[in-house]
Coordinates of C-alpha atoms in Angstrom, one line a residue:
M253 CA 26.5 -2.7 -1.1
K254 CA 30.1 -4.1 -1.1
E255 CA 31.8 -3.1 -4.4
N256 CA 29.3 -5.0 -6.6
K257 CA 29.0 -4.1 -10.2
V258 CA 26.0 -5.7 -11.8
N259 CA 25.3 -4.8 -15.4
D260 CA 21.9 -4.5 -17.1
E261 CA 22.7 -7.6 -19.2
E262 CA 22.6 -9.7 -16.0
F263 CA 19.1 -8.5 -15.2
Q264 CA 18.0 -9.1 -18.8
N265 CA 19.1 -12.8 -18.3
S266 CA 17.1 -13.0 -15.1
F267 CA 14.8 -16.0 -14.3
V268 CA 11.3 -14.5 -14.0
F269 CA 8.7 -15.8 -11.6
K270 CA 5.2 -14.7 -10.7
T271 CA 5.5 -15.6 -7.1
D272 CA 7.2 -13.4 -4.5
W273 CA 10.3 -14.6 -2.5
K274 CA 8.3 -15.2 0.7
N275 CA 6.3 -18.0 -1.0
A276 CA 8.9 -19.2 -3.4
F277 CA 9.3 -22.8 -2.2
E278 CA 5.5 -23.2 -2.2
D279 CA 5.4 -22.4 -5.9
N280 CA 5.9 -25.4 -8.1
E281 CA 7.2 -23.4 -11.1
F282 CA 9.9 -21.8 -9.0
V283 CA 11.0 -25.1 -7.4
K284 CA 11.1 -26.8 -10.8
V285 CA 13.3 -24.1 -12.4
F286 CA 15.4 -23.7 -9.3
S287 CA 16.2 -27.5 -9.1
S288 CA 17.1 -27.8 -12.8
D289 CA 18.1 -24.7 -14.7
I290 CA 19.5 -22.7 -11.8
L291 CA 21.0 -25.2 -9.4
E292 CA 22.5 -27.8 -11.8
N293 CA 24.9 -25.2 -13.3
Y294 CA 25.8 -23.8 -9.9
I295 CA 26.3 -26.8 -7.7
I296 CA 28.8 -28.8 -9.9
N297 CA 31.4 -26.0 -9.5
K298 CA 31.3 -25.8 -5.7
R299 CA 34.2 -27.2 -3.6
W300 CA 31.7 -28.9 -1.2
Y301 CA 29.9 -30.8 -3.9
G302 CA 31.0 -34.4 -3.6
G303 CA 29.5 -35.8 -6.9
K304 CA 32.1 -34.6 -9.3
A305 CA 33.2 -38.1 -10.3
S306 CA 29.6 -39.1 -11.1
T307 CA 27.0 -38.0 -13.7
L308 CA 24.3 -35.8 -12.3
K309 CA 20.8 -37.0 -13.2
Y310 CA 18.5 -34.5 -11.4
I311 CA 18.2 -32.5 -8.2
E312 CA 15.1 -32.6 -6.0
V313 CA 14.1 -30.2 -3.2
V314 CA 13.1 -32.7 -0.4
D315 CA 12.4 -30.2 2.3
F316 CA 12.8 -26.5 3.2
F317 CA 12.2 -24.2 6.1
K318 CA 12.2 -20.4 6.6
I319 CA 14.6 -18.5 8.9
T320 CA 13.5 -14.9 9.2
S321 CA 15.2 -11.9 10.6
K322 CA 13.6 -8.4 11.2
D323 CA 14.4 -7.4 7.6
N324 CA 14.8 -10.6 5.5
T325 CA 13.4 -14.0 4.8
Y326 CA 15.9 -16.8 4.3
Y327 CA 15.4 -20.4 3.4
G328 CA 17.2 -23.6 4.5
V329 CA 16.8 -26.0 1.6
L330 CA 17.5 -29.8 1.8
L331 CA 18.4 -31.2 -1.6
E332 CA 18.6 -34.7 -3.0
V333 CA 21.1 -35.0 -5.8
N334 CA 20.4 -38.1 -7.9
F335 CA 23.1 -39.6 -10.1
K336 CA 22.9 -41.8 -13.3
E337 CA 25.0 -44.4 -11.4
A338 CA 21.9 -45.1 -9.3
F339 CA 22.7 -43.5 -6.0
Y340 CA 22.0 -40.1 -4.4
Q341 CA 23.5 -37.6 -1.9
H342 CA 21.8 -35.1 0.3
Y343 CA 23.0 -31.4 0.6
F344 CA 22.1 -28.4 2.6
M345 CA 21.9 -24.9 1.1
P346 CA 20.8 -21.7 2.9
L347 CA 19.4 -19.2 0.4
A348 CA 18.8 -15.5 0.2
F349 CA 17.1 -13.2 -2.4
M350 CA 18.7 -9.8 -2.2
A351 CA 18.3 -6.5 -4.1
E352 CA 21.5 -5.3 -5.7
E353 CA 22.1 -2.6 -3.0
E354 CA 21.7 -5.3 -0.2
L355 CA 24.3 -7.7 -1.6
D356 CA 27.3 -8.5 0.6
T357 CA 28.9 -10.7 -2.1
N358 CA 29.9 -11.0 -5.7
T359 CA 29.2 -14.8 -5.5
I360 CA 25.8 -14.9 -7.2
I361 CA 23.8 -18.1 -7.9
A362 CA 21.4 -16.4 -10.4
P363 CA 19.7 -13.1 -11.2
L364 CA 15.9 -13.4 -10.5
K365 CA 12.8 -11.3 -11.0
M366 CA 10.3 -12.3 -8.2
N367 CA 6.8 -10.9 -8.7
G368 CA 8.2 -7.9 -10.5
Q369 CA 11.1 -7.3 -8.1
D370 CA 14.7 -7.5 -9.4
G371 CA 17.3 -9.2 -7.2
F372 CA 19.8 -12.0 -6.9
L373 CA 19.7 -15.5 -5.5
V374 CA 22.7 -16.0 -3.3
D375 CA 24.1 -18.4 -0.7
A376 CA 22.7 -16.8 2.5
L377 CA 26.0 -17.5 4.3
H378 CA 27.5 -14.6 2.3
Q379 CA 25.0 -12.2 3.9
E380 CA 26.2 -10.8 7.3
D381 CA 22.5 -10.4 8.4
F382 CA 22.0 -14.2 8.0
R383 CA 25.3 -15.1 9.8
K384 CA 24.3 -12.8 12.7
L385 CA 20.8 -14.4 12.7
L386 CA 22.2 -17.9 13.1
F387 CA 24.5 -16.8 15.9
E388 CA 21.6 -15.2 17.8
K389 CA 19.3 -18.2 17.4
I390 CA 22.0 -20.5 18.8
V391 CA 22.7 -18.1 21.7
H392 CA 19.0 -17.7 22.6
S393 CA 17.9 -21.2 21.8
G394 CA 16.6 -21.6 25.4
D395 CA 14.0 -18.9 24.8
K396 CA 12.2 -20.7 21.9
S397 CA 12.8 -23.2 19.1
D398 CA 11.3 -23.4 15.7
S399 CA 9.1 -26.5 15.3
K400 CA 11.4 -28.0 12.6
V401 CA 14.7 -26.3 13.2
K402 CA 16.4 -26.9 16.5
Y403 CA 19.1 -24.6 17.9
H404 CA 21.2 -25.6 20.9
S405 CA 23.4 -23.5 23.1
G406 CA 26.3 -25.4 24.7
E407 CA 27.2 -25.2 28.4
K408 CA 30.6 -23.6 27.5
L409 CA 29.1 -20.8 25.3
E410 CA 29.8 -17.6 27.3
D411 CA 30.4 -15.0 24.5
K412 CA 26.8 -14.3 23.7
E413 CA 26.9 -10.9 22.0
Y414 CA 27.4 -10.8 18.2
K415 CA 30.3 -8.7 17.1
T416 CA 31.8 -10.0 13.9
S417 CA 31.7 -12.9 11.4
K418 CA 33.8 -14.0 8.5
F419 CA 34.6 -17.0 6.4
M420 CA 37.4 -19.3 7.6
G421 CA 39.9 -20.0 4.9
V422 CA 38.9 -21.4 1.5
E423 CA 35.7 -23.4 1.3
Q424 CA 36.2 -27.1 1.7
S425 CA 33.6 -30.0 2.0
N426 CA 32.0 -27.8 4.7
T427 CA 31.7 -24.1 5.2
S428 CA 33.2 -22.6 8.4
I429 CA 32.4 -19.1 9.8
I430 CA 34.4 -17.5 12.5
Y431 CA 32.4 -15.5 15.1
N432 CA 33.9 -12.8 17.4
T433 CA 37.4 -14.2 16.6
S434 CA 36.7 -16.9 19.3
M435 CA 34.2 -19.4 17.8
V436 CA 33.8 -21.3 14.6
L437 CA 30.4 -22.5 13.2
K438 CA 30.9 -25.4 10.7
I439 CA 27.9 -25.6 8.3
F440 CA 27.7 -29.2 7.0
R441 CA 27.0 -29.1 3.2
R442 CA 26.7 -32.8 2.7
I443 CA 24.1 -34.0 5.2
Y444 CA 22.8 -37.4 6.4
I445 CA 19.5 -38.4 7.9
S446 CA 21.1 -39.1 11.2
T447 CA 23.0 -36.9 13.7
N448 CA 26.5 -36.1 12.5
P449 CA 29.2 -38.0 14.4
D450 CA 31.2 -34.7 14.7
Y451 CA 28.3 -33.1 16.6
E452 CA 27.8 -36.2 18.8
I453 CA 31.4 -36.7 19.7
S454 CA 32.2 -33.0 20.2
R455 CA 29.3 -32.5 22.5
F456 CA 30.0 -35.7 24.4
L457 CA 33.7 -34.9 24.9
T458 CA 33.0 -31.4 26.1
E459 CA 29.9 -31.7 28.2
K460 CA 30.2 -35.3 29.6
M461 CA 34.0 -35.9 29.7
D462 CA 35.4 -32.3 29.9
F463 CA 38.1 -33.4 27.5
K464 CA 40.5 -30.5 26.9
S465 CA 42.4 -31.6 23.8
S466 CA 39.6 -31.0 21.2
P467 CA 37.7 -27.7 20.5
A468 CA 35.0 -27.1 23.1
Y469 CA 31.4 -27.7 21.9
M470 CA 29.5 -24.3 21.9
G471 CA 26.2 -25.1 20.1
S472 CA 24.5 -26.6 17.1
I473 CA 21.8 -26.4 14.5
S474 CA 19.7 -29.4 13.5
V475 CA 16.5 -30.1 11.6
A476 CA 13.9 -32.6 12.9
L477 CA 12.3 -34.7 10.1
T478 CA 10.0 -37.7 10.5
E479 CA 12.9 -39.9 9.1
G480 CA 15.3 -38.6 11.8
N481 CA 17.4 -35.6 12.9
I482 CA 19.9 -34.0 10.5
T483 CA 22.8 -32.0 11.9
L484 CA 23.2 -28.8 9.9
G485 CA 25.8 -26.9 12.0
L486 CA 28.3 -27.3 14.8
M487 CA 29.7 -24.4 16.7
Q488 CA 33.0 -24.9 18.6
E489 CA 35.7 -22.9 20.3
L490 CA 38.3 -21.5 17.8
V491 CA 41.6 -22.9 19.0
S492 CA 44.7 -20.8 18.5
N493 CA 47.3 -22.8 16.6
Q494 CA 50.4 -22.8 14.5
G495 CA 48.9 -24.9 11.7
D496 CA 48.1 -28.6 11.5
A497 CA 50.4 -31.5 12.5
W498 CA 50.8 -32.6 8.9
K499 CA 52.6 -29.3 8.1
F500 CA 54.5 -29.6 11.3
M501 CA 55.7 -33.2 10.6
L502 CA 56.7 -32.3 7.0
G503 CA 59.0 -29.6 8.4
E504 CA 60.4 -31.9 11.1
V505 CA 61.1 -34.8 8.6
D506 CA 62.7 -32.4 6.1
K507 CA 65.2 -31.3 8.9
I508 CA 65.8 -35.0 9.7
F509 CA 66.6 -35.8 6.1
E510 CA 68.8 -32.7 5.8
N511 CA 70.8 -34.0 8.8
L512 CA 71.7 -37.1 6.8
K513 CA 73.9 -34.8 4.7
Y514 CA 75.1 -32.4 7.4
K515 CA 76.0 -35.1 9.8
K516 CA 77.4 -37.4 7.0
I517 CA 75.3 -40.3 8.2
I518 CA 75.8 -43.7 6.5
I519 CA 72.2 -44.9 6.1
S520 CA 73.2 -48.6 5.9
K521 CA 74.8 -48.3 9.4
L522 CA 71.7 -46.9 11.1
P523 CA 70.4 -49.4 13.7
D524 CA 67.2 -50.9 12.5
I525 CA 64.4 -52.4 14.7
E526 CA 61.3 -54.6 14.0
L527 CA 57.9 -52.9 13.5
F528 CA 55.9 -52.4 16.7
K529 CA 58.9 -52.7 19.0
R530 CA 58.0 -50.7 22.1
L531 CA 60.5 -47.9 22.9
K532 CA 60.8 -45.4 25.8
I533 CA 62.6 -42.3 24.6
H534 CA 65.7 -43.1 26.6
S535 CA 65.8 -46.5 24.8
V536 CA 66.1 -45.0 21.4
P537 CA 69.7 -45.6 20.2
H538 CA 72.0 -42.6 20.4
E539 CA 72.7 -42.8 16.7
I540 CA 69.0 -42.2 16.0
I541 CA 68.7 -39.3 18.5
D542 CA 71.9 -37.8 16.9
W543 CA 70.3 -38.1 13.5
A544 CA 66.7 -37.1 14.1
G545 CA 67.0 -35.1 17.3
L546 CA 65.2 -35.5 20.6
S547 CA 62.4 -33.0 20.1
I548 CA 60.5 -35.0 17.4
F549 CA 60.3 -38.0 19.8
M550 CA 59.0 -35.7 22.6
S551 CA 56.3 -34.4 20.2
I552 CA 55.3 -38.0 19.2
Q553 CA 55.2 -38.9 22.9
K554 CA 52.8 -35.9 23.5
L555 CA 50.6 -36.8 20.5
A556 CA 50.4 -40.5 21.7
T557 CA 49.4 -39.2 25.2
R558 CA 46.6 -37.0 23.8
T559 CA 45.4 -39.9 21.5
A560 CA 45.2 -42.3 24.4
E561 CA 43.4 -39.7 26.5
M562 CA 40.9 -39.2 23.7
H563 CA 40.2 -42.9 23.6
I564 CA 39.8 -43.1 27.4
A565 CA 37.2 -40.3 27.2
L566 CA 35.4 -41.9 24.2
G567 CA 35.1 -45.2 26.1
G568 CA 34.5 -43.6 29.5
D569 CA 30.7 -43.4 29.9
I570 CA 28.8 -46.1 31.7
H571 CA 25.3 -44.7 31.0
D572 CA 25.1 -43.4 27.4
T573 CA 25.1 -46.6 25.3
S574 CA 26.5 -44.6 22.3
F575 CA 29.7 -44.2 24.3
T576 CA 30.0 -47.3 26.5
T577 CA 32.6 -50.0 25.7
T578 CA 31.6 -53.2 24.1
T579 CA 33.1 -56.6 23.4
Y580 CA 33.7 -58.3 20.0
N581 CA 31.0 -60.6 18.7
S582 CA 29.9 -62.4 15.5
D583 CA 27.8 -59.5 14.2
Y584 CA 30.8 -57.2 14.3
T585 CA 33.0 -59.8 12.6
V586 CA 30.5 -60.4 9.8
W587 CA 30.2 -56.6 9.2
L588 CA 34.0 -56.2 9.3
K589 CA 34.8 -59.0 6.9
N590 CA 32.1 -58.1 4.4
R591 CA 33.3 -54.5 4.3
L592 CA 37.0 -55.4 3.9
T593 CA 36.6 -58.1 1.3
Y594 CA 34.5 -55.8 -0.8
Q595 CA 37.0 -53.0 -0.4
F596 CA 39.9 -55.3 -1.1
Q597 CA 38.3 -56.6 -4.3
N598 CA 37.6 -53.1 -5.4
R599 CA 41.3 -52.1 -4.9
L600 CA 42.5 -55.2 -6.8
N601 CA 40.4 -54.2 -9.7
I602 CA 41.7 -50.6 -9.6
L603 CA 45.3 -51.8 -9.4
E604 CA 44.9 -54.3 -12.3
N605 CA 43.4 -51.5 -14.5
N606 CA 46.2 -49.1 -13.6
L607 CA 49.3 -51.2 -13.7
H608 CA 50.4 -49.5 -16.9
K609 CA 50.7 -46.2 -15.0
L610 CA 53.4 -47.7 -12.7
D611 CA 57.1 -48.3 -13.1
G612 CA 60.2 -49.0 -11.0
L613 CA 59.7 -49.9 -7.3
A614 CA 55.9 -49.1 -7.5
L615 CA 55.4 -51.7 -10.3
E616 CA 57.6 -54.2 -8.5
L617 CA 55.5 -53.8 -5.3
A618 CA 52.2 -53.8 -7.2
N619 CA 53.1 -57.2 -8.8
Q620 CA 54.1 -58.5 -5.3
F621 CA 50.7 -57.3 -4.0
L622 CA 48.9 -59.1 -6.8
S623 CA 51.0 -62.3 -6.2
N624 CA 50.2 -62.2 -2.5
K625 CA 46.5 -61.3 -2.8
K626 CA 45.3 -64.7 -1.4
E627 CA 47.6 -64.2 1.7
I628 CA 46.3 -60.6 2.2
R629 CA 42.7 -61.7 1.8
K630 CA 43.3 -64.5 4.2
L631 CA 44.6 -62.1 6.8
F632 CA 41.4 -60.1 6.6
L633 CA 39.3 -63.2 6.9
D634 CA 41.4 -64.6 9.8
F635 CA 39.8 -62.2 12.3
D636 CA 38.6 -64.4 15.1
W637 CA 36.5 -62.5 17.6
T638 CA 36.5 -65.3 20.2
K639 CA 40.3 -64.7 20.7
M640 CA 39.8 -60.9 21.3
K641 CA 40.0 -59.9 25.0
S642 CA 40.0 -56.2 24.4
E643 CA 37.0 -53.9 23.9
R644 CA 35.6 -51.7 21.1
I645 CA 34.6 -48.0 21.5
R646 CA 33.5 -45.1 19.4
I647 CA 36.6 -43.8 17.7
H648 CA 37.7 -40.8 15.7
G649 CA 37.5 -42.8 12.5
D650 CA 39.6 -40.6 10.2
Y651 CA 42.6 -40.0 12.4
H652 CA 45.7 -38.6 10.8
L653 CA 48.1 -35.6 11.1
G654 CA 45.8 -33.3 9.2
Q655 CA 43.1 -33.7 11.8
V656 CA 45.4 -32.4 14.6
L657 CA 46.3 -28.8 15.3
V658 CA 49.7 -27.8 16.8
N659 CA 49.0 -25.6 19.8
G660 CA 52.4 -24.4 21.2
D661 CA 54.1 -27.6 22.3
D662 CA 50.7 -29.4 22.6
F663 CA 48.1 -30.9 20.2
C664 CA 44.4 -30.4 19.7
I665 CA 42.3 -33.1 17.9
L666 CA 39.6 -32.0 15.4
D667 CA 36.9 -33.3 12.9
F668 CA 35.1 -36.4 14.3
E669 CA 33.0 -36.8 11.2
G670 CA 34.6 -40.2 10.3
E671 CA 35.9 -41.8 7.1
P672 CA 34.4 -39.9 4.1
E673 CA 33.9 -43.1 2.1
S674 CA 31.9 -44.9 4.8
T675 CA 28.1 -44.7 5.4
I676 CA 27.0 -42.6 8.3
R677 CA 25.9 -45.9 10.0
D678 CA 29.3 -47.5 9.5
R679 CA 31.0 -44.4 11.0
K680 CA 29.2 -45.0 14.3
V681 CA 30.1 -48.7 14.7
K682 CA 32.3 -49.2 17.7
Q683 CA 35.8 -50.3 16.6
P684 CA 39.2 -51.1 18.2
P685 CA 40.8 -47.8 19.3
L686 CA 43.9 -49.1 17.7
K687 CA 42.3 -48.4 14.3
D688 CA 42.9 -44.7 15.0
V689 CA 46.4 -45.4 16.1
A690 CA 47.0 -47.3 12.8
G691 CA 45.6 -44.3 10.9
M692 CA 48.2 -42.0 12.6
F693 CA 51.0 -44.5 11.8
R694 CA 50.0 -44.4 8.1
S695 CA 50.1 -40.6 8.3
F696 CA 53.6 -40.8 9.8
H697 CA 54.6 -43.1 6.8
Y698 CA 53.0 -40.6 4.3
S699 CA 54.9 -37.6 5.9
I700 CA 58.2 -39.4 5.4
Y701 CA 57.6 -40.4 1.8
A702 CA 56.0 -37.0 0.9
T703 CA 59.1 -35.3 2.1
I704 CA 61.3 -37.5 -0.1
F705 CA 59.0 -37.0 -3.2
N706 CA 58.7 -33.2 -2.7
N707 CA 62.5 -32.7 -2.3
V708 CA 63.9 -34.9 -5.1
D709 CA 67.0 -32.8 -5.6
K710 CA 67.6 -31.7 -2.0
Y711 CA 69.2 -34.7 -0.4
P712 CA 72.4 -36.2 -2.0
Y713 CA 71.3 -39.8 -1.8
E714 CA 69.7 -42.3 -4.1
Q715 CA 65.9 -42.6 -3.7
E716 CA 66.3 -46.2 -2.6
E717 CA 68.6 -45.2 0.2
L718 CA 66.2 -42.4 1.3
F719 CA 63.4 -45.0 1.4
Q720 CA 65.6 -47.2 3.5
A721 CA 66.3 -44.3 6.0
G722 CA 62.5 -43.5 5.9
E723 CA 61.5 -47.0 6.9
I724 CA 64.0 -47.0 9.8
L725 CA 62.7 -43.6 11.0
F726 CA 59.1 -44.8 10.7
K727 CA 59.7 -47.8 12.9
Y728 CA 61.2 -45.5 15.7
F729 CA 58.2 -43.1 15.4
V730 CA 55.9 -46.1 15.8
G731 CA 57.9 -47.6 18.6
V732 CA 57.9 -44.4 20.8
F733 CA 54.2 -43.7 20.0
I734 CA 53.0 -47.2 20.8
Q735 CA 54.9 -47.4 24.1
T736 CA 53.5 -44.1 25.3
Y737 CA 50.0 -44.8 24.0
T738 CA 49.9 -48.3 25.7
D739 CA 51.1 -46.9 29.0
V740 CA 48.6 -44.1 29.1
A741 CA 45.7 -46.2 27.8
Q742 CA 46.2 -49.0 30.3
A743 CA 46.7 -46.6 33.2
G744 CA 43.3 -45.1 32.2
N745 CA 41.7 -48.6 32.3
L746 CA 41.1 -48.6 28.6
N747 CA 41.1 -52.3 27.6
I748 CA 43.2 -52.5 24.4
G749 CA 44.4 -56.0 25.1
Y750 CA 48.0 -57.3 25.7
K751 CA 51.0 -57.3 23.4
K752 CA 50.0 -60.1 21.1
E753 CA 46.5 -58.8 20.6
I754 CA 47.7 -55.2 20.2
D755 CA 50.2 -56.2 17.5
F756 CA 47.5 -58.3 15.6
L757 CA 45.0 -55.4 15.7
L758 CA 47.7 -52.9 14.6
K759 CA 48.8 -55.1 11.7
Y760 CA 45.2 -55.7 10.7
C761 CA 44.2 -52.0 10.8
L762 CA 47.4 -50.8 9.1
L763 CA 46.8 -53.2 6.3
E764 CA 43.1 -52.1 6.0
K765 CA 44.2 -48.5 5.9
A766 CA 47.0 -49.0 3.3
V767 CA 44.7 -51.0 1.0
Y768 CA 42.1 -48.2 1.4
E769 CA 44.7 -45.6 0.4
L770 CA 45.9 -47.6 -2.6
G771 CA 42.6 -46.9 -4.5
Y772 CA 42.8 -43.1 -3.8
E773 CA 46.5 -42.9 -5.0
L774 CA 45.9 -45.0 -8.2
N775 CA 42.9 -42.8 -9.2
S776 CA 44.5 -39.4 -8.4
R777 CA 48.3 -39.6 -8.3
P778 CA 49.7 -42.9 -9.4
R779 CA 53.3 -41.9 -8.6
W780 CA 52.4 -41.9 -4.9
A781 CA 50.9 -45.4 -5.1
V782 CA 54.4 -46.6 -4.0
I783 CA 53.6 -45.2 -0.4
P784 CA 50.6 -47.5 0.4
L785 CA 52.3 -50.4 -1.6
T786 CA 55.5 -50.0 0.6
G787 CA 53.3 -50.0 3.7
I788 CA 51.5 -53.2 2.6
A789 CA 54.8 -54.9 1.8
S790 CA 56.2 -53.8 5.2
I791 CA 53.2 -55.1 7.1
M792 CA 53.0 -58.4 5.2
E793 CA 56.7 -59.1 6.0
F794 CA 56.0 -58.8 9.7
N795 CA 55.5 -62.6 9.9
D796 CA 55.1 -63.3 13.6
K797 CA 52.1 -65.5 14.2
L798 CA 50.3 -62.8 16.0
Q799 CA 47.0 -64.5 16.5
S800 CA 47.9 -68.1 17.1

């Protein structure tokens, strides 16, 4: 036992059941009490539980399966959480029942007495025996496979002997376990009755395209139901890194803003450019290089290259229809317009209900947004697929600096699950690769404004001047990225269209992304609503008739 102190009072408060643990989920009384009295109190406090903003109505066990080791019986339990707002979510929980002396954790779901035996119900991932069991089942999946649970060992999985396992960082929306200091198994807590895009794309990039700039696929766990396959776990290579690109960019932008002071730069005299102007590094004005330094543009060039290579790989299969390129058509356009007009109306409602929380520039931009709502809606509805000459592919779908690891002077792209707000079906729709590019541009924009907001007293300039400098810097970041991205994509025969179409799609996707962000900021941190509002204003002022 690992330093667990369990007092008699906890055992006195045990839930008592006549059944033993090996038959627990076949016992109606156990399932009933587990689903309500035990689970409802436990689940609402977990980081991975995504229903905190809604009112829980009831939890139902929709399926379960046993995973047995030499010494223990574990359960994989699939839960349906129903909400009073008339929707539901599915979750996966691996469970163990352990006597006090066998516990590897202080994190206890509930004390239980099962057929006279005292013990504790715990999340099985906290038990090393269970973590080892999962590893070995993946490694030896070629030998045999349970009828319901499917384990898969990837082509690149070479380290086949279990040595160690530990949790990776704090628990987020998923739970990650590091094996042998070289692999990470991500257990999906929120599950979907469909294969997870992260599994699909990771395996495809590794085994079909040999793409080197994302963690190599090592294996997976899924469960086969009559309704479809559910991905429960994804094992990948653990990439050595110096943190994510968001942290890296915040550090770089902070140095750039400090240079304003040290180099006595007059912001109003910095050379400005139009948004989406293509720039090779040697074409960036010397005043900008003197201010920001050369290395940040070299990093942006490298990130643009890796992004284009990812898209070339994702659109590079001529056999697997999930990953072949496709053209635009009326079905896609109807899907797109329905989705965006619904989202736009939702954001308008949120903004109108939260105007009282805004002041200064944010309020001014919010009123401008409301005044221009017809123009913005028209831009969303002006998507004419018949004028599109480029192609759609499977994309990352939630691409930003936080999804990229810094690996020396290179980058590694992670987490292909897609946009959290989207349905699993929508995440698999083929989209313009420039939607990912737009996501990264919005992340650049955020890194600049987050630096300004987080260092209010650090730079001796008025906030308005810092915003002006930030907008100029953003346009140069975008210019260098789009030049490199376009060169690499077109050299790799990825059809992203020509300049006019690229600019239209970038503007369209940037606007979509900024409107999406607006709802999040107004609900969680209204002071930051100025960031997407500034982005929307900047995009809408870009008045070239891009799709004439």
